[in-house]
mmCIF file of C-alpha atoms in Angstrom:
data_model
loop_
_atom_site.group_PDB
_atom_site.id
_atom_site.type_symbol
_atom_site.label_atom_id
_atom_site.label_comp_id
_atom_site.label_asym_id
_atom_site.label_seq_id
_atom_site.Cartn_x
_atom_site.Cartn_y
_atom_site.Cartn_z
ATOM 1 C CA MET A 29 -26.688 -59.462 65.555
ATOM 2 C CA ALA A 30 -25.760 -56.616 63.264
ATOM 3 C CA PHE A 31 -23.492 -53.709 64.124
ATOM 4 C CA GLN A 32 -25.591 -50.551 64.079
ATOM 5 C CA ASN A 33 -22.506 -48.360 64.168
ATOM 6 C CA LYS A 34 -21.188 -47.931 60.649
ATOM 7 C CA LYS A 35 -17.870 -46.436 61.776
ATOM 8 C CA ILE A 36 -16.325 -49.877 62.026
ATOM 9 C CA LYS A 37 -13.465 -50.997 59.806
ATOM 10 C CA LEU A 38 -12.248 -54.549 59.422
ATOM 11 C CA GLY A 39 -8.566 -55.385 59.281
ATOM 12 C CA ILE A 40 -6.238 -58.324 59.614
ATOM 13 C CA ALA A 41 -2.725 -58.708 61.021
ATOM 14 C CA PRO A 42 0.147 -60.137 58.947
ATOM 15 C CA ILE A 43 1.167 -62.471 61.783
ATOM 16 C CA GLY A 44 -0.899 -65.243 60.172
ATOM 17 C CA TRP A 45 1.441 -65.076 57.171
ATOM 18 C CA THR A 46 4.799 -64.313 58.807
ATOM 19 C CA ASN A 47 5.496 -64.392 62.541
ATOM 20 C CA ASP A 48 7.521 -61.528 64.017
ATOM 21 C CA ASP A 49 8.586 -63.519 67.080
ATOM 22 C CA MET A 50 9.367 -66.740 65.182
ATOM 23 C CA PRO A 51 10.493 -65.713 61.679
ATOM 24 C CA ASP A 52 10.780 -69.324 60.535
ATOM 25 C CA LEU A 53 6.976 -69.504 60.661
ATOM 26 C CA GLY A 54 5.946 -68.244 57.253
ATOM 27 C CA GLY A 55 9.501 -67.456 56.219
ATOM 28 C CA GLU A 56 8.571 -68.457 52.690
ATOM 29 C CA ASN A 57 5.668 -65.981 52.458
ATOM 30 C CA THR A 58 6.443 -62.637 50.831
ATOM 31 C CA PHE A 59 5.132 -59.206 51.770
ATOM 32 C CA GLU A 60 3.409 -58.935 48.390
ATOM 33 C CA GLN A 61 1.609 -62.243 48.847
ATOM 34 C CA CYS A 62 0.530 -61.256 52.336
ATOM 35 C CA VAL A 63 -1.060 -57.909 51.478
ATOM 36 C CA SER A 64 -2.530 -59.173 48.221
ATOM 37 C CA GLU A 65 -4.294 -62.013 50.008
ATOM 38 C CA MET A 66 -5.512 -59.660 52.734
ATOM 39 C CA ALA A 67 -7.185 -57.499 50.110
ATOM 40 C CA LEU A 68 -8.518 -60.482 48.181
ATOM 41 C CA ALA A 69 -10.083 -61.862 51.368
ATOM 42 C CA GLY A 70 -12.046 -58.629 51.795
ATOM 43 C CA PHE A 71 -10.161 -56.699 54.475
ATOM 44 C CA ALA A 72 -9.697 -52.931 54.416
ATOM 45 C CA GLY A 73 -6.601 -52.568 56.546
ATOM 46 C CA CYS A 74 -3.754 -54.292 58.328
ATOM 47 C CA GLU A 75 -1.081 -53.933 60.946
ATOM 48 C CA VAL A 76 2.670 -53.800 60.280
ATOM 49 C CA GLY A 77 4.724 -56.983 59.999
ATOM 50 C CA ASN A 78 8.423 -57.834 59.887
ATOM 51 C CA LYS A 79 8.510 -58.160 56.107
ATOM 52 C CA TYR A 80 6.848 -54.831 55.392
ATOM 53 C CA PRO A 81 9.082 -52.256 53.652
ATOM 54 C CA SER A 82 10.740 -49.912 56.128
ATOM 55 C CA ASP A 83 10.493 -47.117 53.558
ATOM 56 C CA ARG A 84 7.131 -45.587 54.364
ATOM 57 C CA ALA A 85 6.534 -44.239 50.854
ATOM 58 C CA ALA A 86 7.177 -47.656 49.305
ATOM 59 C CA LEU A 87 4.892 -49.276 51.849
ATOM 60 C CA LYS A 88 2.115 -46.762 51.251
ATOM 61 C CA LYS A 89 2.316 -47.270 47.496
ATOM 62 C CA ALA A 90 2.052 -51.063 47.843
ATOM 63 C CA LEU A 91 -0.932 -50.720 50.180
ATOM 64 C CA ASP A 92 -2.668 -48.079 48.060
ATOM 65 C CA LEU A 93 -2.468 -50.384 45.047
ATOM 66 C CA ARG A 94 -4.505 -52.941 46.991
ATOM 67 C CA GLY A 95 -6.908 -50.570 48.717
ATOM 68 C CA LEU A 96 -5.420 -51.219 52.157
ATOM 69 C CA THR A 97 -4.369 -48.902 54.949
ATOM 70 C CA ILE A 98 -2.301 -49.378 58.108
ATOM 71 C CA CYS A 99 -4.413 -49.300 61.278
ATOM 72 C CA ASN A 100 -1.905 -50.029 64.054
ATOM 73 C CA ARG A 101 1.572 -51.228 64.915
ATOM 74 C CA TRP A 102 2.957 -53.038 67.927
ATOM 75 C CA PHE A 103 5.212 -50.903 70.128
ATOM 76 C CA SER A 104 7.395 -52.513 72.796
ATOM 77 C CA SER A 105 7.642 -50.115 75.708
ATOM 78 C CA PHE A 106 10.254 -50.529 78.443
ATOM 79 C CA LEU A 107 9.014 -47.895 80.837
ATOM 80 C CA LEU A 108 10.142 -49.895 83.879
ATOM 81 C CA THR A 109 13.690 -50.564 82.703
ATOM 82 C CA LYS A 110 14.755 -47.807 80.280
ATOM 83 C CA PRO A 111 15.036 -44.029 80.696
ATOM 84 C CA PHE A 112 11.767 -42.372 79.713
ATOM 85 C CA GLY A 113 13.456 -40.170 77.117
ATOM 86 C CA GLU A 114 14.740 -43.217 75.255
ATOM 87 C CA VAL A 115 11.310 -44.844 75.167
ATOM 88 C CA ALA A 116 9.641 -41.580 74.175
ATOM 89 C CA ALA A 117 12.022 -41.048 71.245
ATOM 90 C CA GLU A 118 11.293 -44.518 69.855
ATOM 91 C CA PHE A 119 7.579 -43.997 70.455
ATOM 92 C CA GLU A 120 7.517 -40.665 68.638
ATOM 93 C CA ALA A 121 9.351 -42.133 65.641
ATOM 94 C CA GLN A 122 6.748 -44.878 65.377
ATOM 95 C CA LEU A 123 3.924 -42.346 65.673
ATOM 96 C CA ASP A 124 5.343 -40.388 62.737
ATOM 97 C CA PHE A 125 5.639 -43.563 60.667
ATOM 98 C CA LEU A 126 2.073 -44.632 61.459
ATOM 99 C CA SER A 127 0.579 -41.189 60.972
ATOM 100 C CA TYR A 128 2.068 -40.979 57.476
ATOM 101 C CA LEU A 129 0.373 -44.290 56.650
ATOM 102 C CA GLY A 130 -3.022 -43.147 57.912
ATOM 103 C CA ALA A 131 -3.194 -44.957 61.244
ATOM 104 C CA GLY A 132 -4.816 -43.311 64.253
ATOM 105 C CA VAL A 133 -3.739 -45.820 66.906
ATOM 106 C CA ILE A 134 -0.493 -47.282 68.224
ATOM 107 C CA GLY A 135 -0.590 -50.451 70.318
ATOM 108 C CA ALA A 136 1.893 -50.441 73.195
ATOM 109 C CA SER A 137 2.809 -53.409 75.376
ATOM 110 C CA GLU A 138 5.125 -53.123 78.380
ATOM 111 C CA GLN A 139 7.936 -55.602 77.762
ATOM 112 C CA SER A 140 10.031 -55.081 80.896
ATOM 113 C CA GLY A 141 10.467 -58.555 82.379
ATOM 114 C CA SER A 142 8.226 -60.128 79.752
ATOM 115 C CA VAL A 143 8.491 -63.881 79.228
ATOM 116 C CA GLN A 144 6.286 -63.962 76.129
ATOM 117 C CA GLY A 145 9.325 -64.560 73.922
ATOM 118 C CA GLN A 146 11.367 -66.574 76.424
ATOM 119 C CA PRO A 147 11.649 -70.389 76.673
ATOM 120 C CA LEU A 148 9.979 -70.271 80.086
ATOM 121 C CA PRO A 149 6.638 -71.569 81.419
ATOM 122 C CA VAL A 150 4.291 -68.722 80.576
ATOM 123 C CA PHE A 151 1.820 -69.495 83.351
ATOM 124 C CA ASP A 152 4.449 -69.876 86.086
ATOM 125 C CA ARG A 153 6.986 -67.173 85.260
ATOM 126 C CA LYS A 154 4.860 -64.133 84.467
ATOM 127 C CA PRO A 155 6.373 -60.959 85.992
ATOM 128 C CA ILE A 156 4.495 -59.247 88.825
ATOM 129 C CA MET A 157 4.857 -55.536 89.498
ATOM 130 C CA GLU A 158 5.496 -53.931 92.870
ATOM 131 C CA GLU A 159 3.792 -50.707 93.963
ATOM 132 C CA ALA A 160 6.563 -48.419 92.742
ATOM 133 C CA GLN A 161 6.558 -50.143 89.364
ATOM 134 C CA TRP A 162 2.827 -49.644 88.973
ATOM 135 C CA ALA A 163 3.262 -45.937 89.628
ATOM 136 C CA ARG A 164 6.132 -45.702 87.142
ATOM 137 C CA LEU A 165 4.258 -47.606 84.440
ATOM 138 C CA CYS A 166 1.045 -45.600 84.751
ATOM 139 C CA ASP A 167 2.915 -42.286 84.820
ATOM 140 C CA GLY A 168 5.003 -43.292 81.816
ATOM 141 C CA LEU A 169 1.958 -44.355 79.833
ATOM 142 C CA ASN A 170 0.203 -41.079 80.597
ATOM 143 C CA ARG A 171 3.243 -39.207 79.315
ATOM 144 C CA LEU A 172 3.397 -41.305 76.148
ATOM 145 C CA GLY A 173 -0.330 -40.760 75.737
ATOM 146 C CA GLU A 174 0.222 -37.008 75.802
ATOM 147 C CA ILE A 175 2.761 -37.338 72.990
ATOM 148 C CA ALA A 176 0.286 -39.391 70.958
ATOM 149 C CA VAL A 177 -2.543 -36.896 71.468
ATOM 150 C CA LYS A 178 -0.339 -34.019 70.285
ATOM 151 C CA LYS A 179 0.145 -35.925 67.044
ATOM 152 C CA GLY A 180 -3.562 -36.633 66.678
ATOM 153 C CA MET A 181 -3.242 -40.303 67.624
ATOM 154 C CA LYS A 182 -4.280 -42.649 70.438
ATOM 155 C CA LEU A 183 -2.120 -44.830 72.663
ATOM 156 C CA SER A 184 -3.869 -48.177 73.048
ATOM 157 C CA PHE A 185 -2.379 -50.508 75.681
ATOM 158 C CA HIS A 186 -2.121 -54.177 74.720
ATOM 159 C CA HIS A 187 -2.555 -56.607 77.634
ATOM 160 C CA HIS A 188 -0.577 -59.738 76.724
ATOM 161 C CA MET A 189 0.311 -63.190 78.004
ATOM 162 C CA GLY A 190 3.635 -63.307 79.815
ATOM 163 C CA THR A 191 3.787 -59.578 80.569
ATOM 164 C CA VAL A 192 3.186 -57.349 83.592
ATOM 165 C CA VAL A 193 -0.397 -56.715 82.431
ATOM 166 C CA GLN A 194 -2.050 -60.055 81.723
ATOM 167 C CA THR A 195 -4.806 -60.664 84.259
ATOM 168 C CA GLY A 196 -8.192 -59.033 84.672
ATOM 169 C CA GLU A 197 -7.050 -57.437 87.925
ATOM 170 C CA GLU A 198 -3.970 -55.991 86.238
ATOM 171 C CA ILE A 199 -6.052 -54.551 83.412
ATOM 172 C CA ASP A 200 -8.395 -53.013 86.004
ATOM 173 C CA ARG A 201 -5.494 -51.434 87.861
ATOM 174 C CA LEU A 202 -3.905 -50.061 84.705
ATOM 175 C CA MET A 203 -7.167 -48.501 83.592
ATOM 176 C CA ALA A 204 -7.752 -47.023 87.060
ATOM 177 C CA GLY A 205 -4.220 -45.643 87.257
ATOM 178 C CA THR A 206 -4.107 -43.925 83.874
ATOM 179 C CA ASP A 207 -5.899 -40.951 82.350
ATOM 180 C CA PRO A 208 -8.841 -42.069 80.152
ATOM 181 C CA ALA A 209 -8.112 -39.201 77.780
ATOM 182 C CA LEU A 210 -4.528 -40.362 77.278
ATOM 183 C CA VAL A 211 -4.400 -44.149 77.672
ATOM 184 C CA HIS A 212 -6.844 -46.467 75.956
ATOM 185 C CA LEU A 213 -7.207 -50.241 75.867
ATOM 186 C CA LEU A 214 -6.347 -52.618 73.070
ATOM 187 C CA PHE A 215 -8.844 -55.408 73.745
ATOM 188 C CA ASP A 216 -7.631 -58.882 72.760
ATOM 189 C CA SER A 217 -10.123 -61.739 73.112
ATOM 190 C CA GLY A 218 -7.471 -64.411 72.595
ATOM 191 C CA HIS A 219 -5.024 -63.301 75.256
ATOM 192 C CA LEU A 220 -7.783 -63.037 77.836
ATOM 193 C CA SER A 221 -9.061 -66.510 76.929
ATOM 194 C CA PHE A 222 -5.529 -67.937 77.060
ATOM 195 C CA ALA A 223 -5.129 -66.458 80.552
ATOM 196 C CA GLY A 224 -8.367 -68.127 81.676
ATOM 197 C CA ILE A 225 -10.303 -64.863 81.817
ATOM 198 C CA ASP A 226 -13.816 -64.338 80.448
ATOM 199 C CA PRO A 227 -13.387 -61.685 77.733
ATOM 200 C CA VAL A 228 -17.039 -60.658 78.080
ATOM 201 C CA LYS A 229 -16.539 -59.590 81.717
ATOM 202 C CA VAL A 230 -13.477 -57.504 80.856
ATOM 203 C CA LEU A 231 -15.098 -55.864 77.857
ATOM 204 C CA LYS A 232 -18.285 -55.002 79.774
ATOM 205 C CA LYS A 233 -16.158 -53.223 82.363
ATOM 206 C CA HIS A 234 -13.851 -51.339 79.994
ATOM 207 C CA ALA A 235 -15.696 -50.977 76.675
ATOM 208 C CA GLY A 236 -15.583 -47.208 76.984
ATOM 209 C CA ARG A 237 -11.776 -47.249 77.054
ATOM 210 C CA VAL A 238 -11.291 -49.497 74.024
ATOM 211 C CA ALA A 239 -9.564 -47.854 71.052
ATOM 212 C CA HIS A 240 -8.518 -50.970 69.118
ATOM 213 C CA VAL A 241 -9.702 -54.591 69.005
ATOM 214 C CA HIS A 242 -7.872 -57.818 68.208
ATOM 215 C CA LEU A 243 -10.213 -60.637 67.218
ATOM 216 C CA LYS A 244 -8.384 -63.798 68.211
ATOM 217 C CA ASP A 245 -9.899 -67.215 68.875
ATOM 218 C CA MET A 246 -8.395 -69.989 71.001
ATOM 219 C CA ARG A 247 -8.154 -73.768 71.032
ATOM 220 C CA PRO A 248 -8.640 -74.715 74.713
ATOM 221 C CA GLU A 249 -7.099 -78.168 74.422
ATOM 222 C CA ILE A 250 -3.790 -76.613 73.344
ATOM 223 C CA VAL A 251 -3.789 -74.065 76.176
ATOM 224 C CA ALA A 252 -4.570 -76.870 78.645
ATOM 225 C CA ARG A 253 -1.465 -78.666 77.399
ATOM 226 C CA VAL A 254 0.632 -75.496 77.738
ATOM 227 C CA LYS A 255 -0.448 -75.205 81.362
ATOM 228 C CA ARG A 256 -0.121 -78.927 82.101
ATOM 229 C CA GLU A 257 3.344 -79.315 80.583
ATOM 230 C CA GLY A 258 4.728 -75.922 81.653
ATOM 231 C CA LEU A 259 5.276 -74.746 78.088
ATOM 232 C CA SER A 260 6.264 -71.300 76.902
ATOM 233 C CA PHE A 261 3.940 -68.883 75.158
ATOM 234 C CA LEU A 262 5.669 -69.354 71.813
ATOM 235 C CA GLU A 263 5.509 -73.145 72.156
ATOM 236 C CA GLY A 264 1.771 -72.733 72.611
ATOM 237 C CA VAL A 265 1.572 -70.647 69.450
ATOM 238 C CA ARG A 266 3.498 -73.268 67.483
ATOM 239 C CA LEU A 267 1.137 -75.957 68.699
ATOM 240 C CA GLY A 268 -1.875 -73.949 67.510
ATOM 241 C CA ALA A 269 -3.238 -72.282 70.646
ATOM 242 C CA PHE A 270 -4.688 -69.438 68.563
ATOM 243 C CA THR A 271 -6.895 -69.407 65.504
ATOM 244 C CA VAL A 272 -9.209 -67.063 63.630
ATOM 245 C CA PRO A 273 -12.685 -66.098 64.897
ATOM 246 C CA GLY A 274 -15.190 -68.886 64.486
ATOM 247 C CA ASP A 275 -12.616 -71.673 64.654
ATOM 248 C CA GLY A 276 -12.123 -71.957 68.420
ATOM 249 C CA CYS A 277 -13.949 -71.620 71.740
ATOM 250 C CA VAL A 278 -14.478 -67.834 71.957
ATOM 251 C CA ASP A 279 -18.055 -66.628 71.528
ATOM 252 C CA PHE A 280 -17.721 -63.362 69.608
ATOM 253 C CA ALA A 281 -21.418 -62.491 69.340
ATOM 254 C CA PRO A 282 -21.664 -60.969 72.854
ATOM 255 C CA LEU A 283 -18.363 -59.150 72.330
ATOM 256 C CA PHE A 284 -19.682 -57.565 69.141
ATOM 257 C CA GLN A 285 -22.885 -56.645 70.992
ATOM 258 C CA ILE A 286 -21.025 -54.933 73.837
ATOM 259 C CA LEU A 287 -18.847 -52.959 71.443
ATOM 260 C CA ASP A 288 -21.860 -51.888 69.405
ATOM 261 C CA GLU A 289 -23.825 -50.777 72.479
ATOM 262 C CA ALA A 290 -20.771 -48.842 73.723
ATOM 263 C CA GLY A 291 -20.626 -46.968 70.421
ATOM 264 C CA TYR A 292 -17.186 -48.308 69.550
ATOM 265 C CA GLU A 293 -15.652 -46.644 66.512
ATOM 266 C CA GLY A 294 -12.509 -47.989 64.932
ATOM 267 C CA TRP A 295 -10.882 -51.172 63.760
ATOM 268 C CA LEU A 296 -11.710 -54.795 64.420
ATOM 269 C CA VAL A 297 -8.562 -56.691 63.494
ATOM 270 C CA VAL A 298 -8.276 -60.437 62.987
ATOM 271 C CA GLU A 299 -5.009 -61.349 64.676
ATOM 272 C CA ALA A 300 -4.406 -65.057 64.973
ATOM 273 C CA GLU A 301 -0.830 -66.257 64.870
ATOM 274 C CA GLN A 302 -0.524 -69.799 63.588
ATOM 275 C CA ASP A 303 1.975 -71.885 61.663
ATOM 276 C CA PRO A 304 1.192 -71.028 58.017
ATOM 277 C CA ALA A 305 2.316 -74.506 56.985
ATOM 278 C CA ARG A 306 -0.526 -75.949 59.082
ATOM 279 C CA ALA A 307 -3.087 -73.171 58.662
ATOM 280 C CA ASN A 308 -3.016 -71.654 55.179
ATOM 281 C CA PRO A 309 -3.158 -67.885 55.768
ATOM 282 C CA PHE A 310 -5.443 -67.059 52.847
ATOM 283 C CA GLU A 311 -7.845 -69.887 53.656
ATOM 284 C CA TYR A 312 -8.064 -68.816 57.291
ATOM 285 C CA ALA A 313 -8.428 -65.146 56.353
ATOM 286 C CA LEU A 314 -11.435 -66.075 54.228
ATOM 287 C CA LYS A 315 -12.799 -68.211 57.061
ATOM 288 C CA ALA A 316 -12.528 -65.270 59.462
ATOM 289 C CA ARG A 317 -14.079 -62.854 56.991
ATOM 290 C CA THR A 318 -17.058 -65.125 56.435
ATOM 291 C CA TYR A 319 -17.590 -65.666 60.160
ATOM 292 C CA ILE A 320 -17.518 -61.934 60.944
ATOM 293 C CA ARG A 321 -19.944 -61.190 58.123
ATOM 294 C CA GLU A 322 -22.356 -63.866 59.337
ATOM 295 C CA THR A 323 -21.999 -63.002 63.039
ATOM 296 C CA ALA A 324 -21.863 -59.196 63.009
ATOM 297 C CA ASN A 325 -23.117 -58.312 59.525
ATOM 298 C CA ILE A 326 -19.921 -56.391 58.770
#
């Protein structure tokens, strides 16, 4: 297929070079190497990683030199366990940082009770919300969404393994319980596949709410081992559960088709955390870029 919509931009996340959750993965890779290889591989933008300069002017200069722009940054929300004012203040600070760098989206993930970074079986210990928690989360996200809109940005919610919003039913409930004008969806093909959910079914249902896309492939034999042996999410990542598009079991062609037919405008971001010592980041970035060009003509 070929994307008819020309308002699509292609980015890549730095997590293939240096891992925020496990800093020893890619600890030897510098910020300069990371962004230089992103640009050399043919990407137009990126997300923010742990080695990026905290000084926004310095970061912008380094990106401008390479023709890159920031498209998104992960935001850990704790709407269920922290006072709203505290979360909102952190959220607003991140919005200002991102806006300065040219991003229009912030990706929030509710981390209250999350086991994604814990040494616990990710399939067995996922937190489940009660009714009151659902109401609090949806209300809090609507309020954060209002703050984002006032700054000309979009709140895009990131469903994620090991969190309170992981399953298809949980995504459905979050979308139904939030205002479409205020809360959007960050669609991640890899996390759905890891959870045993068909990403095509989810995207067909919610394509109109999608404001940001993570293109992540999966190696099913690794996820089967994670489930069989009761491993943690991060152990699965270390073993190679994720990879770049075209290198795993996810069929991206129908996903591209659904997004195109829905008139999606925005970023498609390769986000595939692996051990850089086992999967050379530049090599895999090129592999992803080639696959996307051949599959979606982007």
